[in-house]
Coordinates of C-alpha atoms in Angstrom, one line a residue:
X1 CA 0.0 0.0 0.0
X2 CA 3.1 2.3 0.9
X3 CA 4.6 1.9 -3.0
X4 CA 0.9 2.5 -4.4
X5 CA 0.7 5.3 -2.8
X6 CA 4.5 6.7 -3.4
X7 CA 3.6 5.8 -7.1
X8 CA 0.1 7.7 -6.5
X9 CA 1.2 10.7 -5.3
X10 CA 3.9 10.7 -8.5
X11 CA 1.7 10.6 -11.0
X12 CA -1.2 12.8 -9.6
X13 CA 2.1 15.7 -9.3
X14 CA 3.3 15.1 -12.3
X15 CA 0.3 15.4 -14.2
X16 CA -0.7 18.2 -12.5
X17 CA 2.7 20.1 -12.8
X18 CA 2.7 19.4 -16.6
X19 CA -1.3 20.4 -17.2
X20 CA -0.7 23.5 -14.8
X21 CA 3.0 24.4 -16.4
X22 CA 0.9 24.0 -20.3
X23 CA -1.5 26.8 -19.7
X24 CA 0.9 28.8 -17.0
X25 CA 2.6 30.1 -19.9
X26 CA -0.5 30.9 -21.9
X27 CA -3.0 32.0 -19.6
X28 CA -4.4 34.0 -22.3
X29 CA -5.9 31.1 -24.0
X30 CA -7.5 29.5 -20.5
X31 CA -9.1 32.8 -20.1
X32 CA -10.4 32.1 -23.9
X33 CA -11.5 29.0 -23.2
X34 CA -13.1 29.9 -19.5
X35 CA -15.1 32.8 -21.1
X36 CA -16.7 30.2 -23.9
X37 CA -17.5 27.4 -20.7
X38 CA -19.8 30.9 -19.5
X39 CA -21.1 31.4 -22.7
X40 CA -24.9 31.3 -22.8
X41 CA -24.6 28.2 -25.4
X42 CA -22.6 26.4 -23.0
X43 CA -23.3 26.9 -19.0
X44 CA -25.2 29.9 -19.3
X45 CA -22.9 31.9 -16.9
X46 CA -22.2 35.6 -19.0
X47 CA -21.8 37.5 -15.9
X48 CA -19.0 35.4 -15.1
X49 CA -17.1 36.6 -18.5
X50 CA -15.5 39.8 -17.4
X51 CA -13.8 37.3 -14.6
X52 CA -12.9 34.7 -17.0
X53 CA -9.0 36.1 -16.7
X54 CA -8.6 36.3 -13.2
X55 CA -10.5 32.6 -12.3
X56 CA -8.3 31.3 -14.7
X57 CA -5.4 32.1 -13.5
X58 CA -6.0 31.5 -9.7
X59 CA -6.8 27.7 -10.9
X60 CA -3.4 27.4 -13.1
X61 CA -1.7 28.2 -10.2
X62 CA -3.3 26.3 -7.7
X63 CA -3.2 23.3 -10.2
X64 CA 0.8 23.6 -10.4
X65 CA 1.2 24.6 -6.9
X66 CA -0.4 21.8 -5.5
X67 CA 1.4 19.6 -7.9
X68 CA 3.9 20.5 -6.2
X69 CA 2.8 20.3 -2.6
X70 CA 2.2 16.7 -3.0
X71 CA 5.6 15.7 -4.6
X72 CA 7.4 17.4 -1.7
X73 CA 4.4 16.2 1.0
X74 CA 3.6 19.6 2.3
X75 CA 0.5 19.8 4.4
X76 CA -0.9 16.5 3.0
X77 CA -4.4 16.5 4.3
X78 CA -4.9 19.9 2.7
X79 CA -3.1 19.2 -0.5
X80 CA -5.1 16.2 -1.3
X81 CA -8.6 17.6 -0.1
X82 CA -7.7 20.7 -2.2
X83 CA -6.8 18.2 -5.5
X84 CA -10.0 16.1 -4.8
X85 CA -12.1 19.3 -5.1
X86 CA -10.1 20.9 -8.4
X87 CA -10.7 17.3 -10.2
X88 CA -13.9 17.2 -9.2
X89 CA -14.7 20.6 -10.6
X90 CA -12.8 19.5 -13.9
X91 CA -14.5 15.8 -13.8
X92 CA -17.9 18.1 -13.9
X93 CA -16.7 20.4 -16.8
X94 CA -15.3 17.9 -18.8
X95 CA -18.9 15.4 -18.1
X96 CA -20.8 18.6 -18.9
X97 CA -18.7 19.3 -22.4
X98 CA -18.9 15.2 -23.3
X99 CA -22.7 14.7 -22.7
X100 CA -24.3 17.5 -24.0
X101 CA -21.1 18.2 -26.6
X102 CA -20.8 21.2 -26.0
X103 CA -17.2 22.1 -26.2
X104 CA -15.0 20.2 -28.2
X105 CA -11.7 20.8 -26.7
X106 CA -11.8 21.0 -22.6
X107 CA -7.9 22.8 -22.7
X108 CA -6.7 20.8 -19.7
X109 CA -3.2 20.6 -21.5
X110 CA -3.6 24.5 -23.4
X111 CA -2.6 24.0 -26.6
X112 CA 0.1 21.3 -26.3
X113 CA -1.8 18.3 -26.0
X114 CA -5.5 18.3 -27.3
X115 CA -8.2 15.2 -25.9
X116 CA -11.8 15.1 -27.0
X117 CA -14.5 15.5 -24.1
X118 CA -14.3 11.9 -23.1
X119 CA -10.7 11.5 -22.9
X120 CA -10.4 14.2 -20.5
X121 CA -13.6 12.7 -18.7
X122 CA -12.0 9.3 -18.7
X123 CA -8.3 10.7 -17.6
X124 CA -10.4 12.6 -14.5
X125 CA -11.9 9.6 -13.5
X126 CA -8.8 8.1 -13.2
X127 CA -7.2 10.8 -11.5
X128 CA -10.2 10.9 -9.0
X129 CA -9.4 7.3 -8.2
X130 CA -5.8 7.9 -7.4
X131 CA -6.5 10.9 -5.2
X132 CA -8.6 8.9 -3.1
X133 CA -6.2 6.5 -2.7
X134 CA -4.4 9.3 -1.0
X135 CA -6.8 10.5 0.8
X136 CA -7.4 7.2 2.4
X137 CA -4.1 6.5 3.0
X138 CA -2.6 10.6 3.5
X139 CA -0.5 9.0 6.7
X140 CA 1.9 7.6 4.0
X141 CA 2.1 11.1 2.2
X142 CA 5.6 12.5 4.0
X143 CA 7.6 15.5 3.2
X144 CA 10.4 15.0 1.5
X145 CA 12.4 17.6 3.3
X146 CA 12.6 18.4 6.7
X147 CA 11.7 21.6 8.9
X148 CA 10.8 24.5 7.0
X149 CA 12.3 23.4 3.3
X150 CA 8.6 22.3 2.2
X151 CA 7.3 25.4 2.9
X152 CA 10.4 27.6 1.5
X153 CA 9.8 25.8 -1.2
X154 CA 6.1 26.2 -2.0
X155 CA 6.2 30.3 -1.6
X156 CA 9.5 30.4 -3.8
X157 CA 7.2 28.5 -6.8
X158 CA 3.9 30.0 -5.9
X159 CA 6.3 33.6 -6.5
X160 CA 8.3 32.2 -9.5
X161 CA 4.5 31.0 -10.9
X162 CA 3.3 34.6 -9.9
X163 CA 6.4 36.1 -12.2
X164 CA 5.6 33.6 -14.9
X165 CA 2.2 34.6 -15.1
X166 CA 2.8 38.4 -14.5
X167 CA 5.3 38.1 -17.4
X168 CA 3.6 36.5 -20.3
X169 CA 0.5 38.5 -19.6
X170 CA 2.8 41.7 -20.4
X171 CA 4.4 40.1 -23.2
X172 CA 3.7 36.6 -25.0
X173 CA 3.6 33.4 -23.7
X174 CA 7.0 31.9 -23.0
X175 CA 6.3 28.7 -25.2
X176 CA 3.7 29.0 -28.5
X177 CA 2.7 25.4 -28.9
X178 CA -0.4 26.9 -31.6
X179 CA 0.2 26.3 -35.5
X180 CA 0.8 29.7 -35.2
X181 CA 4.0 30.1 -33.3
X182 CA 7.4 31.6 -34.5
X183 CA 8.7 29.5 -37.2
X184 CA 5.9 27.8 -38.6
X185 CA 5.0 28.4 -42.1
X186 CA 1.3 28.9 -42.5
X187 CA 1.3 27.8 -46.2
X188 CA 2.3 24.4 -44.6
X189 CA -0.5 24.4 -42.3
X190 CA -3.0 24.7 -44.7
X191 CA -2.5 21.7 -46.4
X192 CA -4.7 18.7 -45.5
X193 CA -3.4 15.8 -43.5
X194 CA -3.9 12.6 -45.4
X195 CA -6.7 11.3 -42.9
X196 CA -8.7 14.0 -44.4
X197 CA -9.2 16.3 -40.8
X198 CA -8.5 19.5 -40.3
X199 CA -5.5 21.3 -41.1
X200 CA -3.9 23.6 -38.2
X201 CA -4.1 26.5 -40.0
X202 CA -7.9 26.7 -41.0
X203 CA -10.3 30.0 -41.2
X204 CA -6.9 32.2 -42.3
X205 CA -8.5 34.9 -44.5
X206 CA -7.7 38.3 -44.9
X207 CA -10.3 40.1 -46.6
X208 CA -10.8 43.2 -47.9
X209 CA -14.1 44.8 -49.9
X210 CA -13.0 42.6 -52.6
X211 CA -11.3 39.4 -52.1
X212 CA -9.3 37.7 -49.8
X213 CA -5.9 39.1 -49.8
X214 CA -3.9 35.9 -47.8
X215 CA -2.9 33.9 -50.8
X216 CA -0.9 36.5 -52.4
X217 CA 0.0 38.5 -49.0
X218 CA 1.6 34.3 -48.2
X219 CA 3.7 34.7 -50.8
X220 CA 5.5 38.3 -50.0
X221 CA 8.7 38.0 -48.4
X222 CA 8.4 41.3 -46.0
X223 CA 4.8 41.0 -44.4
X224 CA 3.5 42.8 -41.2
X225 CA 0.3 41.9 -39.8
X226 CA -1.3 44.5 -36.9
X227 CA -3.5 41.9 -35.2
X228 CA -6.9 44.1 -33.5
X229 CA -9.2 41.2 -33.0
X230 CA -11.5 43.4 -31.1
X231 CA -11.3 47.2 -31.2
X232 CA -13.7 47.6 -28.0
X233 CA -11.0 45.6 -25.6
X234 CA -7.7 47.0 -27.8
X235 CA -5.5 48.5 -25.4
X236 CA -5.7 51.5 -27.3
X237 CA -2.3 53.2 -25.6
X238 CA -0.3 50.5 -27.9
X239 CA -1.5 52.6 -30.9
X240 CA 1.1 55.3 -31.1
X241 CA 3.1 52.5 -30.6
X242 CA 1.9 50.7 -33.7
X243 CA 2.2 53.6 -35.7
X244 CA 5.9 54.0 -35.5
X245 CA 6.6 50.7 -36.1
X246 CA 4.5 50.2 -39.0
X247 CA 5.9 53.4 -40.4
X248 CA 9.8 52.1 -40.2
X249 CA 8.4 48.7 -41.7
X250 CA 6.9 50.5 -44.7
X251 CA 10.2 53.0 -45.1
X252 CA 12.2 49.5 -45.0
X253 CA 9.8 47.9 -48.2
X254 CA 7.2 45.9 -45.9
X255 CA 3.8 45.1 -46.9
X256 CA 1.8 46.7 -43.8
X257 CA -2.3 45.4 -43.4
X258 CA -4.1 45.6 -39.7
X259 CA -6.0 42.2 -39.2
X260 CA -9.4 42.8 -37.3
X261 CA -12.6 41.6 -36.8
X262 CA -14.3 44.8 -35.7
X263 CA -16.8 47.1 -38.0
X264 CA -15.3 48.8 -40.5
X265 CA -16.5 52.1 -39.8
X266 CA -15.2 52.1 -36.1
X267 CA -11.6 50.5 -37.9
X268 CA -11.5 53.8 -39.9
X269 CA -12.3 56.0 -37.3
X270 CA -9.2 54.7 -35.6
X271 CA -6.9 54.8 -38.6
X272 CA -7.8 58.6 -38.8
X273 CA -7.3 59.3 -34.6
X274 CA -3.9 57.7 -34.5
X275 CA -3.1 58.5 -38.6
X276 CA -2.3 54.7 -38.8
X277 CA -0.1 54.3 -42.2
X278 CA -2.3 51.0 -43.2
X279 CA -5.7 49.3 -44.0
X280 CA -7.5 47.2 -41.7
X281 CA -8.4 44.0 -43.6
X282 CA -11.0 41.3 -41.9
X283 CA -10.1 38.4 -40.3
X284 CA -12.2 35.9 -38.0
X285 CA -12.2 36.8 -34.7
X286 CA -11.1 33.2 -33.4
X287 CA -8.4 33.1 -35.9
X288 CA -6.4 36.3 -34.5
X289 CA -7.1 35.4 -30.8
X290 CA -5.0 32.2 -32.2
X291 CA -2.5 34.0 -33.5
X292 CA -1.6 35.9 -31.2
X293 CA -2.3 36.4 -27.4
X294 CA -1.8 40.1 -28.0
X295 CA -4.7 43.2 -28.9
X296 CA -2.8 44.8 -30.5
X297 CA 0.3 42.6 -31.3
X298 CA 2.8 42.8 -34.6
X299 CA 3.1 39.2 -36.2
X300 CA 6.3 39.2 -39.2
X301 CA 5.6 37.4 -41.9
X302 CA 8.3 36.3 -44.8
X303 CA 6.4 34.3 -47.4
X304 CA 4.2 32.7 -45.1
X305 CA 6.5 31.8 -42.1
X306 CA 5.9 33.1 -39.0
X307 CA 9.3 34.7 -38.7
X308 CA 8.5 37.1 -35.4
X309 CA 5.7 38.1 -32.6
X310 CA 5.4 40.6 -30.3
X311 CA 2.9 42.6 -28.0
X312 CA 2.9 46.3 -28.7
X313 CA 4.9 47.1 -25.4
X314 CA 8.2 44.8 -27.1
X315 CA 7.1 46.3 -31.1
X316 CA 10.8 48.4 -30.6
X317 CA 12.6 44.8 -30.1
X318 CA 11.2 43.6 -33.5
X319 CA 14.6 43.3 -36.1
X320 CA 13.2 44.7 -39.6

């Protein structure tokens, strides 16, 4: 009982150390995914939405703290009621989601590992069982450390998760695990795998009054793309911002479009308060919140390879 336990209290860490480190360095897209779980088509919660940021990131970081608590046994009893009642909450969501199908992707792992509904149900229902193991048996859950070292070393990561969080809210996330990220070429992702499902890159359009400008702007070799996806929540201080950059991109022979899904009425009316040197061309909503974690961010293309990102506050750190 002593080694199913040890192994227990392993794997239940572990797992939740990896699923909290996933999504600790894109909180960004649990807030995305938080705010559609409140959506009226889902569990009907909208007033919940404006909070969808900050309840996100108080459950990454108490799913990678307590990861940690219970590799390093501190306060046991807590650490184990507190994981029983996160997975259940999770065992619920993901039930909810796999029943009534209504969200395809439950982002337990972010972006770097993606399970339908019932896989995450199934993996929770597993986890439940091994947490109860340790409840039953949290005698057998001892620190690893003795006197204060357990508890030094929960506040240092709760303050280095803090930082983490704190960091790639003012910039990017620390790793891009989306078809998306730096280096991937978009005219790759487009393609069709040969089972016939969807490609990565799917919904990329860039449309203006006439056509849809992404085909020929994937082909250009100095591309830069000023992703709005929603001028209402735009920080709109990064403007200024974006106008100096955009202007020493076009001085230096770069093909400058703002990507947006807002109206274009309220799109022009910005152009003309900040002069922005470029045209707003449409893009899906969705589609630019996958891009980039960023409103407004600066994403470089050269003939369709993501070659650089950056938040508006880092635009002077972009090599042209």
């Amino acid at each position: 009982m002593k080694i199913l336990v040890q192994i227990s209290r392993i794997l239940v860490g572990a797992l939740f150390i990896f699923s909290g480190f996933v999504k600790l360095v894109d909180p960004i897209g649990s807030q995305y995914k938080f705010q559609e779980y409140f959506s009226e088509s889902v569990l009907n919660m909208e007033f919940l939405i404006p909070y969808a940021l900050p309840f996100a990131v108080m459950l990454i970081v108490a799913e990678i703290l307590l990861g940690v608590m219970i590799l390093i046994g501190y306060k046991p009893k807590f650490t184990v009621w507190s994981l029983l009642i996160l997975t259940l909450i999770f065992l619920f969501l993901t039930w909810y989601s796999a029943f009534y199908n209504k969200v395809t992707d439950c982002g337990c792992f972010g972006d770097a590992i993606k399970l339908t509904p019932w896989e995450t149900f199934y993996k929770n229902v597993i986890l439940i069982v091994l947490i109860l193991l340790l409840l039953i048996k949290v005698e057998y859950i001892k620190p690893i450390f003795k006197g204060k070292i357990p508890k030094i070393i929960t506040f240092l990561s709760l303050g280095v998760f803090l930082f983490i969080v704190q960091h790639v809210l003012t910039h990017l996330p620390i790793i891009d695990f989306r078809a998306y990220a730096v280096g991937k070429d978009l005219k790759e992702g487009m393609k069709y795998p040969e089972d016939g499902s969807i490609p990565p890159v799917h919904d990329f359009m860039l449309e203006d009054a006439q056509q849809d400008l992404a085909p020929i702007l994937l082909e250009k070799e100095k591309v830069m793309l000023i992703a709005v996806y929603n001028l209402d929540k735009a920080d709109k201080s990064g403007f200024p911002a974006i106008k100096e950059i955009a202007e020493k991109a076009i001085a230096k022979g770069y093909t400058v479009y703002g990507a947006s899904a807002s109206f274009t009425d309220d799109l022009l009316l910005v152009q003309k308060k900040y002069n922005l040197p470029f045209e707003f061309l449409f893009c899906d909503e969705t589609t630019i919140k996958t891009m980039i974690r960023a409103n407004p961010g600066v994403i470089i293309l050269d003939k369709g390879t993501v070659t650089q990102k950056k938040n508006w506050v880092d635009v002077d750190d972009l090599e042209l």
